[in-house]
Short mmCIF file of N, CA and C in Angstrom, two decimals:
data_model
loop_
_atom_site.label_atom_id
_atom_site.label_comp_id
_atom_site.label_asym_id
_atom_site.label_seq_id
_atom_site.Cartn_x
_atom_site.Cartn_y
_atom_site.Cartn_z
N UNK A 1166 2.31 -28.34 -28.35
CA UNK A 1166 3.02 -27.92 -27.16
C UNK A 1166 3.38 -26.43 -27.24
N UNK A 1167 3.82 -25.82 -28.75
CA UNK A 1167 4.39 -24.54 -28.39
C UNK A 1167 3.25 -23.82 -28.18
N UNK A 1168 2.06 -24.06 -29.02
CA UNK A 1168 1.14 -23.55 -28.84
C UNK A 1168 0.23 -23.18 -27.07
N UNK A 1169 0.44 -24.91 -26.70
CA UNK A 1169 -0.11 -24.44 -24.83
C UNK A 1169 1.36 -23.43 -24.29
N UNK A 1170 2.26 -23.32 -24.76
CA UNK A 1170 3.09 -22.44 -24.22
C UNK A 1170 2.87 -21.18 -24.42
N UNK A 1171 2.63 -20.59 -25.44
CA UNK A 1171 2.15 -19.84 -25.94
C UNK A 1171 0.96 -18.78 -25.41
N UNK A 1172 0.03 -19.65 -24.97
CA UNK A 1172 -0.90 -19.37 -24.39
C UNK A 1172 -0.93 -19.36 -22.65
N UNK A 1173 -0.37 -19.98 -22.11
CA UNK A 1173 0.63 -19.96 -20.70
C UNK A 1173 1.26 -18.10 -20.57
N UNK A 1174 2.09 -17.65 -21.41
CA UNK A 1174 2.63 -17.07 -21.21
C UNK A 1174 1.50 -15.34 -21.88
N UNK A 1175 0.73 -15.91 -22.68
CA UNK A 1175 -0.48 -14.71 -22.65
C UNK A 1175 -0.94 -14.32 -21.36
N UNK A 1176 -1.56 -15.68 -20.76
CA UNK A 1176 -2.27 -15.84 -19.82
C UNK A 1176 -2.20 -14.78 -18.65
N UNK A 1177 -0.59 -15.38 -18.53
CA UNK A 1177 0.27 -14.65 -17.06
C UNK A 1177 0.59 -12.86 -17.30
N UNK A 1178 1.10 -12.89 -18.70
CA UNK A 1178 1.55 -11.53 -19.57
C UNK A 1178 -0.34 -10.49 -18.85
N UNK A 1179 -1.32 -11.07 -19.38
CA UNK A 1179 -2.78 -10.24 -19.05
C UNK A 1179 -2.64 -10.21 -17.80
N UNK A 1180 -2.10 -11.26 -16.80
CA UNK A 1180 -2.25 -10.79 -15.10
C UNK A 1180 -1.88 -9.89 -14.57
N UNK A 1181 -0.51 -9.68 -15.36
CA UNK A 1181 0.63 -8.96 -14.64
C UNK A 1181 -0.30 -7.45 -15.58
N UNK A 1182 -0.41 -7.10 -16.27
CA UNK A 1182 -0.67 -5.90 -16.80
C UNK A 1182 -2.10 -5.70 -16.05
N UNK A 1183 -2.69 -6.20 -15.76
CA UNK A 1183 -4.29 -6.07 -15.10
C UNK A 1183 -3.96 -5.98 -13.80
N UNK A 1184 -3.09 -5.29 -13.40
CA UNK A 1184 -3.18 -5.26 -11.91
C UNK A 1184 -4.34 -4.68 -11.35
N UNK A 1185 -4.77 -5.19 -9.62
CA UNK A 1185 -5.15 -5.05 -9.07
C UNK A 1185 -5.48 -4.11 -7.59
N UNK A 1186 -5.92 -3.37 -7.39
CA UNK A 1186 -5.36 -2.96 -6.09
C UNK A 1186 -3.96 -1.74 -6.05
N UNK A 1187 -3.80 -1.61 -5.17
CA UNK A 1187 -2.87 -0.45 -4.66
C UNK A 1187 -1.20 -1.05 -5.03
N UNK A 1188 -0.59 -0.63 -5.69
CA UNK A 1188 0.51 -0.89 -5.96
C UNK A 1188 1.74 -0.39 -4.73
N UNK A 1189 2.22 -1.22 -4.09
CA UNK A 1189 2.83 -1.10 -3.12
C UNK A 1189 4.55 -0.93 -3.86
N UNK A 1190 5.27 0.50 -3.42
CA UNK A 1190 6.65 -0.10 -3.53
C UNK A 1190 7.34 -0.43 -2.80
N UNK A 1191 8.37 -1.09 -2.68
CA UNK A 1191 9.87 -2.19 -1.75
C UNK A 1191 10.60 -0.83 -1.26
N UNK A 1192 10.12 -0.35 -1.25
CA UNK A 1192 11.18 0.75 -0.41
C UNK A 1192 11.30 1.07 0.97
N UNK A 1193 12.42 1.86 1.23
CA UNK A 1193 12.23 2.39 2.76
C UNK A 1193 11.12 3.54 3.03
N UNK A 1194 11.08 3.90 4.22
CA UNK A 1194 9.72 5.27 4.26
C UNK A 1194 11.09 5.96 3.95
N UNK A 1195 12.30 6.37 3.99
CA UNK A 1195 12.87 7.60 3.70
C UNK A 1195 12.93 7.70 2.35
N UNK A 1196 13.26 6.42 1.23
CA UNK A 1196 12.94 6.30 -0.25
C UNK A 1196 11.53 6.75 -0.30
N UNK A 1197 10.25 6.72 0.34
CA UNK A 1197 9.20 6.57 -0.28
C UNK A 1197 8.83 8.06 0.16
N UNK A 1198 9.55 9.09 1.04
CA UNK A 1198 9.40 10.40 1.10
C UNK A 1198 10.52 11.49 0.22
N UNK A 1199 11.44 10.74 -0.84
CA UNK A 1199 12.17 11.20 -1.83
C UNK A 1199 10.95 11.29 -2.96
N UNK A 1200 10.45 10.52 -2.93
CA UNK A 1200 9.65 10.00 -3.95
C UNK A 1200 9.03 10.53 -4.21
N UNK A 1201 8.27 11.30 -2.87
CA UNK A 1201 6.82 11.88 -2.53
C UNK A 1201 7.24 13.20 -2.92
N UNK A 1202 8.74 13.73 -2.67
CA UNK A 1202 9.06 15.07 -3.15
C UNK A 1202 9.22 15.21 -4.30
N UNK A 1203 9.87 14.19 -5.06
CA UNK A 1203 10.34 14.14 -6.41
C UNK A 1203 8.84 14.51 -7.59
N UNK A 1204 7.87 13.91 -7.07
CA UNK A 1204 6.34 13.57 -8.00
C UNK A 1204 5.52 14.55 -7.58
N UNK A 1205 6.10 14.93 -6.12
CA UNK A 1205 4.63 16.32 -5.66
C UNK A 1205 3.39 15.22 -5.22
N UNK A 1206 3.64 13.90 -4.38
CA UNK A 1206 2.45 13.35 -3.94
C UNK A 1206 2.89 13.16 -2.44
N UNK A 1207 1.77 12.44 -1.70
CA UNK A 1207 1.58 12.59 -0.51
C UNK A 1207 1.89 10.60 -0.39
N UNK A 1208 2.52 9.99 0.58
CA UNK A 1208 2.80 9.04 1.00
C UNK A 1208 1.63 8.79 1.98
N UNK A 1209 1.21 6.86 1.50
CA UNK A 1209 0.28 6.70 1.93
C UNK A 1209 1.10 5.05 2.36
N UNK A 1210 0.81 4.92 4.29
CA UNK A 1210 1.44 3.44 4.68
C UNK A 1210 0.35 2.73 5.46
N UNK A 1211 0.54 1.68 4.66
CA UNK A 1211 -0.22 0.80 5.15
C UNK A 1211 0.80 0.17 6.33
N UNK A 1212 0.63 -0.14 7.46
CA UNK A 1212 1.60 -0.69 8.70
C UNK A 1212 0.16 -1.65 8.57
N UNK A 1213 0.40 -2.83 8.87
CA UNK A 1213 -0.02 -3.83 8.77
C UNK A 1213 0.50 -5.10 9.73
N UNK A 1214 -0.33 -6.03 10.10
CA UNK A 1214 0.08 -7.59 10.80
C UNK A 1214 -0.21 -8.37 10.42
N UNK A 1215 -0.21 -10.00 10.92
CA UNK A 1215 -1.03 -10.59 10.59
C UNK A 1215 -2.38 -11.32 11.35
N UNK A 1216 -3.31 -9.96 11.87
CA UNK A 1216 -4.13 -9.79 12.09
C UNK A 1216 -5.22 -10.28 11.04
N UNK A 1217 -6.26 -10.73 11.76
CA UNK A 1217 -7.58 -10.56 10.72
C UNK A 1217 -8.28 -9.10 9.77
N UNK A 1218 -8.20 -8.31 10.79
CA UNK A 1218 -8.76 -7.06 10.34
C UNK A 1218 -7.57 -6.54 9.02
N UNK A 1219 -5.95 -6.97 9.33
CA UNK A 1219 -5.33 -6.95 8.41
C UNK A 1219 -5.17 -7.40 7.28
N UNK A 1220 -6.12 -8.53 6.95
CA UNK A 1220 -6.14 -9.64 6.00
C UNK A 1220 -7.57 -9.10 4.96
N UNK A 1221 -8.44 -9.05 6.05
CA UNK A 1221 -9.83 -8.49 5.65
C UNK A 1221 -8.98 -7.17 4.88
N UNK A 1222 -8.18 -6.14 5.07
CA UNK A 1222 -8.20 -4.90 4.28
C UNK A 1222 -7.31 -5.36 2.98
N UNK A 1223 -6.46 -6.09 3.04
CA UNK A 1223 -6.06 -6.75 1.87
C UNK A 1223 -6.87 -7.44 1.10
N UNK A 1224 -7.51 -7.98 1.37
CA UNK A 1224 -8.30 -8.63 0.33
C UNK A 1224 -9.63 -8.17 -0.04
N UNK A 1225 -10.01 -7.21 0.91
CA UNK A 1225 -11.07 -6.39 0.02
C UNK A 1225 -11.24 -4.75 -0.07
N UNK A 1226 -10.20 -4.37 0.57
CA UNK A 1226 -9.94 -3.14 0.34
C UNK A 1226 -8.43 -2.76 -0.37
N UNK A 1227 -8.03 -2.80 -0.19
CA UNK A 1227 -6.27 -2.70 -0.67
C UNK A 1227 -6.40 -3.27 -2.03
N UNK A 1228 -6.94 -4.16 -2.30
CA UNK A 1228 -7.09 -4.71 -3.71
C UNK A 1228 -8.32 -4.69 -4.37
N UNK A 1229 -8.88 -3.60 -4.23
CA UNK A 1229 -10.28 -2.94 -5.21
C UNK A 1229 -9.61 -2.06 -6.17
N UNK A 1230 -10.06 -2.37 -7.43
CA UNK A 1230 -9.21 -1.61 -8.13
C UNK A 1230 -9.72 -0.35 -8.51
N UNK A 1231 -10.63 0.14 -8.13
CA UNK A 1231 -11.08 1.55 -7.96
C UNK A 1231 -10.31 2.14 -6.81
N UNK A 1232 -9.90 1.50 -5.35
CA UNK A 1232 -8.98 2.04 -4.86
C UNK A 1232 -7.73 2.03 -5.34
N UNK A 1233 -7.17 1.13 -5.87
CA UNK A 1233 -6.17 1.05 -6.04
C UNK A 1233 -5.74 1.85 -7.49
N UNK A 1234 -6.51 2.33 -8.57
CA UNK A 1234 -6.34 3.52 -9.32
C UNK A 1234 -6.72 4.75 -8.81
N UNK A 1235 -7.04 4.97 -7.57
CA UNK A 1235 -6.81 6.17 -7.17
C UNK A 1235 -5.98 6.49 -6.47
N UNK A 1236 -5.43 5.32 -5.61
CA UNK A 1236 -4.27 5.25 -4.70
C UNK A 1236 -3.08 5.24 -5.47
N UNK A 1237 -2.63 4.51 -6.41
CA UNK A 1237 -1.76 4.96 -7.63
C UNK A 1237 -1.48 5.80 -8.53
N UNK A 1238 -2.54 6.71 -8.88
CA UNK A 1238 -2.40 8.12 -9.02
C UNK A 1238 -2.08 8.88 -8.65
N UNK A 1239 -2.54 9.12 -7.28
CA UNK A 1239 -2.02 9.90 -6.46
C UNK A 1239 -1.01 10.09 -5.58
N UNK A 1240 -0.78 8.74 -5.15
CA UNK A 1240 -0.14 8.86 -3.68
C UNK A 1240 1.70 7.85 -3.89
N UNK A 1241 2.16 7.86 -3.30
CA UNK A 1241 2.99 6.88 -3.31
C UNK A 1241 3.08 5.90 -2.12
N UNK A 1242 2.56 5.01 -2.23
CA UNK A 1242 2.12 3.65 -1.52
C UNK A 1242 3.35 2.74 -0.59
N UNK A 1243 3.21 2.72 0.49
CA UNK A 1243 4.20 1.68 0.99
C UNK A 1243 3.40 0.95 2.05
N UNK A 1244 3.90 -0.78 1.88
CA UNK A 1244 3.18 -1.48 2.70
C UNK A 1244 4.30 -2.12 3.75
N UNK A 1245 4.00 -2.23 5.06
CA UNK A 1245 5.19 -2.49 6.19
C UNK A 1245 4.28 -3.06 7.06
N UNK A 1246 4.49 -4.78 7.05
CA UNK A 1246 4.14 -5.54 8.02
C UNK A 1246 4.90 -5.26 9.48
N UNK A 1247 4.33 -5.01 10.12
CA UNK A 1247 4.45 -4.89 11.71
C UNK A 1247 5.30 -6.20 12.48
N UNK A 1248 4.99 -6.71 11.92
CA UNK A 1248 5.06 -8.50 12.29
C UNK A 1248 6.33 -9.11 12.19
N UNK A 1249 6.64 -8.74 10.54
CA UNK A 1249 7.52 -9.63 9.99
C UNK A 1249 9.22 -8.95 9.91
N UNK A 1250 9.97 -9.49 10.42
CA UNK A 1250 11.05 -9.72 10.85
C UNK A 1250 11.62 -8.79 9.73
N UNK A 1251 11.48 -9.14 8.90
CA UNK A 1251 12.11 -8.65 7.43
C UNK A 1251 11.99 -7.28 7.31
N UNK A 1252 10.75 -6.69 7.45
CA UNK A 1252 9.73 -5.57 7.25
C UNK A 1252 10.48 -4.27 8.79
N UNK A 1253 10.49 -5.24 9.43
CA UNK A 1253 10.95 -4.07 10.93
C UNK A 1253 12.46 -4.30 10.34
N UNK A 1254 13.46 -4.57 10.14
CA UNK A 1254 14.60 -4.31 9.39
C UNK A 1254 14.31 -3.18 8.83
N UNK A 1255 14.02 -3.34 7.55
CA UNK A 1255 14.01 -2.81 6.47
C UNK A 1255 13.45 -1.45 6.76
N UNK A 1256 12.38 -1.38 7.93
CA UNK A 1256 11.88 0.17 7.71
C UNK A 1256 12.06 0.77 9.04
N UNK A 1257 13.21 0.76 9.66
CA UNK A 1257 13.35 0.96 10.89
C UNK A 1257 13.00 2.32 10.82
N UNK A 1258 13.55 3.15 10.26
CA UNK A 1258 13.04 4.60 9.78
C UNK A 1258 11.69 4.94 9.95
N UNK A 1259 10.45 3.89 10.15
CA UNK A 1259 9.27 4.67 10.18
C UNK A 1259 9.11 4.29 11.37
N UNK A 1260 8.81 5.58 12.44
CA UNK A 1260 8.96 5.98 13.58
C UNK A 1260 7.45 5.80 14.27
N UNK A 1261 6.38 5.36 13.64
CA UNK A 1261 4.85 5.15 13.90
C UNK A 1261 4.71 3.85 14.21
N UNK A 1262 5.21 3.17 15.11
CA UNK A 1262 4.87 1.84 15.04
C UNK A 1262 3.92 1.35 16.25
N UNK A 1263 3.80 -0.08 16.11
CA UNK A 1263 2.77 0.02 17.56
C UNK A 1263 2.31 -1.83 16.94
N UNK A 1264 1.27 -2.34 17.96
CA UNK A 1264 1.22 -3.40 17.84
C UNK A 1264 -0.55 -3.82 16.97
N UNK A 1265 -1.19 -2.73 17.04
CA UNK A 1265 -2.36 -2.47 15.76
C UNK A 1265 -2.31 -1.98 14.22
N UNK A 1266 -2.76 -2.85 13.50
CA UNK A 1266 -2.86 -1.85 12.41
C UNK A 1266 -3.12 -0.87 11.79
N UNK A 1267 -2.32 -0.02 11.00
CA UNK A 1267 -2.60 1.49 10.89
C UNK A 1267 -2.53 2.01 9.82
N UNK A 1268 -3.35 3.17 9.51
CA UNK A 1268 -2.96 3.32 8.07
C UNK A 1268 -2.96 5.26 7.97
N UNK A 1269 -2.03 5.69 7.28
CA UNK A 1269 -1.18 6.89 7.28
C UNK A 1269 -1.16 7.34 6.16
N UNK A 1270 -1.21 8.86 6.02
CA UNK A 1270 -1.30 9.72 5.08
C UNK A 1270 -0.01 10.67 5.79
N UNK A 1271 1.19 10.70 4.74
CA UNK A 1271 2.21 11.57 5.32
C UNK A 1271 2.19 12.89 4.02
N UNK A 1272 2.98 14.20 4.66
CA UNK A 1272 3.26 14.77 3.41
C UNK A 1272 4.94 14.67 2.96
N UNK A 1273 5.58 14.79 1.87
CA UNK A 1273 6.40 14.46 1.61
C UNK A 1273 7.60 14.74 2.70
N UNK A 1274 8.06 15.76 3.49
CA UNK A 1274 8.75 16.18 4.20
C UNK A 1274 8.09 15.06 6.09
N UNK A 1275 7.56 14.13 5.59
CA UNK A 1275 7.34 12.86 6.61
C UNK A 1275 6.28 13.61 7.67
N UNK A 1276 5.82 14.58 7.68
CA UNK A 1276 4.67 15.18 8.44
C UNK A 1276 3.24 14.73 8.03
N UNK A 1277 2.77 13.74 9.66
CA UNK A 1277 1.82 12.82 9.82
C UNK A 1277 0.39 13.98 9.25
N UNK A 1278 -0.56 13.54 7.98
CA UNK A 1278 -1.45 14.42 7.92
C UNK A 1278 -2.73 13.86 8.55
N UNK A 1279 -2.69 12.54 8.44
CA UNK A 1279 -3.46 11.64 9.02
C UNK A 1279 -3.69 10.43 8.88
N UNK A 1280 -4.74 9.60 9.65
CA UNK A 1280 -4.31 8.66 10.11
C UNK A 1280 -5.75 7.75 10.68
N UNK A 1281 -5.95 6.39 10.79
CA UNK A 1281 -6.90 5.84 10.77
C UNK A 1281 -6.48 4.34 11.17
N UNK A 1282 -6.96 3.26 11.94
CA UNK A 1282 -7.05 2.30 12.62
C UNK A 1282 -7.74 1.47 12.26
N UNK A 1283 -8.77 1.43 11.78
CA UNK A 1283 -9.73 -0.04 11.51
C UNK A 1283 -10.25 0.25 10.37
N UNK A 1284 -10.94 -0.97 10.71
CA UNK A 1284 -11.28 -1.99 8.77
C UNK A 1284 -11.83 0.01 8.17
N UNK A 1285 -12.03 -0.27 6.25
CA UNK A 1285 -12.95 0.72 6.07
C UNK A 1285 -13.44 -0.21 4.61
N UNK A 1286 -14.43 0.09 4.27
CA UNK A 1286 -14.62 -0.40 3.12
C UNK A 1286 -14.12 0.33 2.09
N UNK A 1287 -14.00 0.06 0.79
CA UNK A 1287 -13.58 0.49 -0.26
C UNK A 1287 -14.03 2.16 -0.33
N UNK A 1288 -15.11 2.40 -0.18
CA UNK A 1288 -15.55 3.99 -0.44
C UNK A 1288 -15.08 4.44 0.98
N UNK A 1289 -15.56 4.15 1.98
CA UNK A 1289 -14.70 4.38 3.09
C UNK A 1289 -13.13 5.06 3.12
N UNK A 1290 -12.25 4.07 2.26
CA UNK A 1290 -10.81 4.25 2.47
C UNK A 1290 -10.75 5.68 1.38
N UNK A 1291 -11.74 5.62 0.34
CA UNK A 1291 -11.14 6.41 -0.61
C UNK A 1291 -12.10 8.34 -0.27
N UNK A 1292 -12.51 7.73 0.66
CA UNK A 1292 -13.43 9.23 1.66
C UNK A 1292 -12.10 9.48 2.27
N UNK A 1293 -11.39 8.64 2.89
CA UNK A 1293 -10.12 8.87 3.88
C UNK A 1293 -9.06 9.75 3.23
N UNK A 1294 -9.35 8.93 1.85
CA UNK A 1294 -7.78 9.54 1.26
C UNK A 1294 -8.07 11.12 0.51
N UNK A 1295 -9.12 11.60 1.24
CA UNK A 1295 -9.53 12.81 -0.01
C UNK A 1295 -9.43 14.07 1.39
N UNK A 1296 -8.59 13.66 2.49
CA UNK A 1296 -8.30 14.21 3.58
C UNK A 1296 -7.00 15.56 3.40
#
């Protein structure tokens, strides 16, 4: 038994360190443009629904981990469902909203550098982010 425990807790320990994809933080956009000043990077938001085209970029773009080590290097990441009750609370502060999904390149002082609307594939998004 201690032993399958043991191995349970390897298991999960390799998941969590093997991340995947774009590391999103819980913050507000005004935390995530402290952030952007503090490190010298550019804020990158995913505004999101629960759309298909939104689901499709999560699961095969947002979580490529070639994007997502370049998007973590560089940028400081925030993800804000459009949708969810919780999410429009929490980020009332980001002033870009709308009922499509969107995805945003700010510079730290919250000035829109650019900006993009539909699906992209993995090389796609990371052509975007070299804007």
């Amino acid at each position: 038994m201690r032993k399958l425990i043991l191995l349970l807790l390897t298991l999960l320990s390799n998941q969590l360190i093997a991340q995947r994809g774009i590391a999103f933080i819980h913050q507000s956009f005004t935390e995530a443009l402290k952030l952007a000043k503090q490190q010298k990077k550019i804020v990158f938001v995913a505004y999101t629904n629960y759309g298909g085209n939104s689901r499709w970029m999560e699961m095969n773009v947002l979580n490529d981990p070639e994007v997502g080590e370049t998007f973590n290097e560089n940028f400081i990441n925030l993800k804000i469902n459009g949708e969810s009750l919780r999410d429009k609370s929490t980020f009332e502060d980001f002033k870009y909203r709308g009922i499509t999904a969107g995805y945003f390149f700010f510079t730290p002082k919250g000035e829109l550098i650019h900006k993009f609307n539909f699906t992209k594939t993995p090389s796609e998004i990371l052509n975007e982010a070299n804007v």
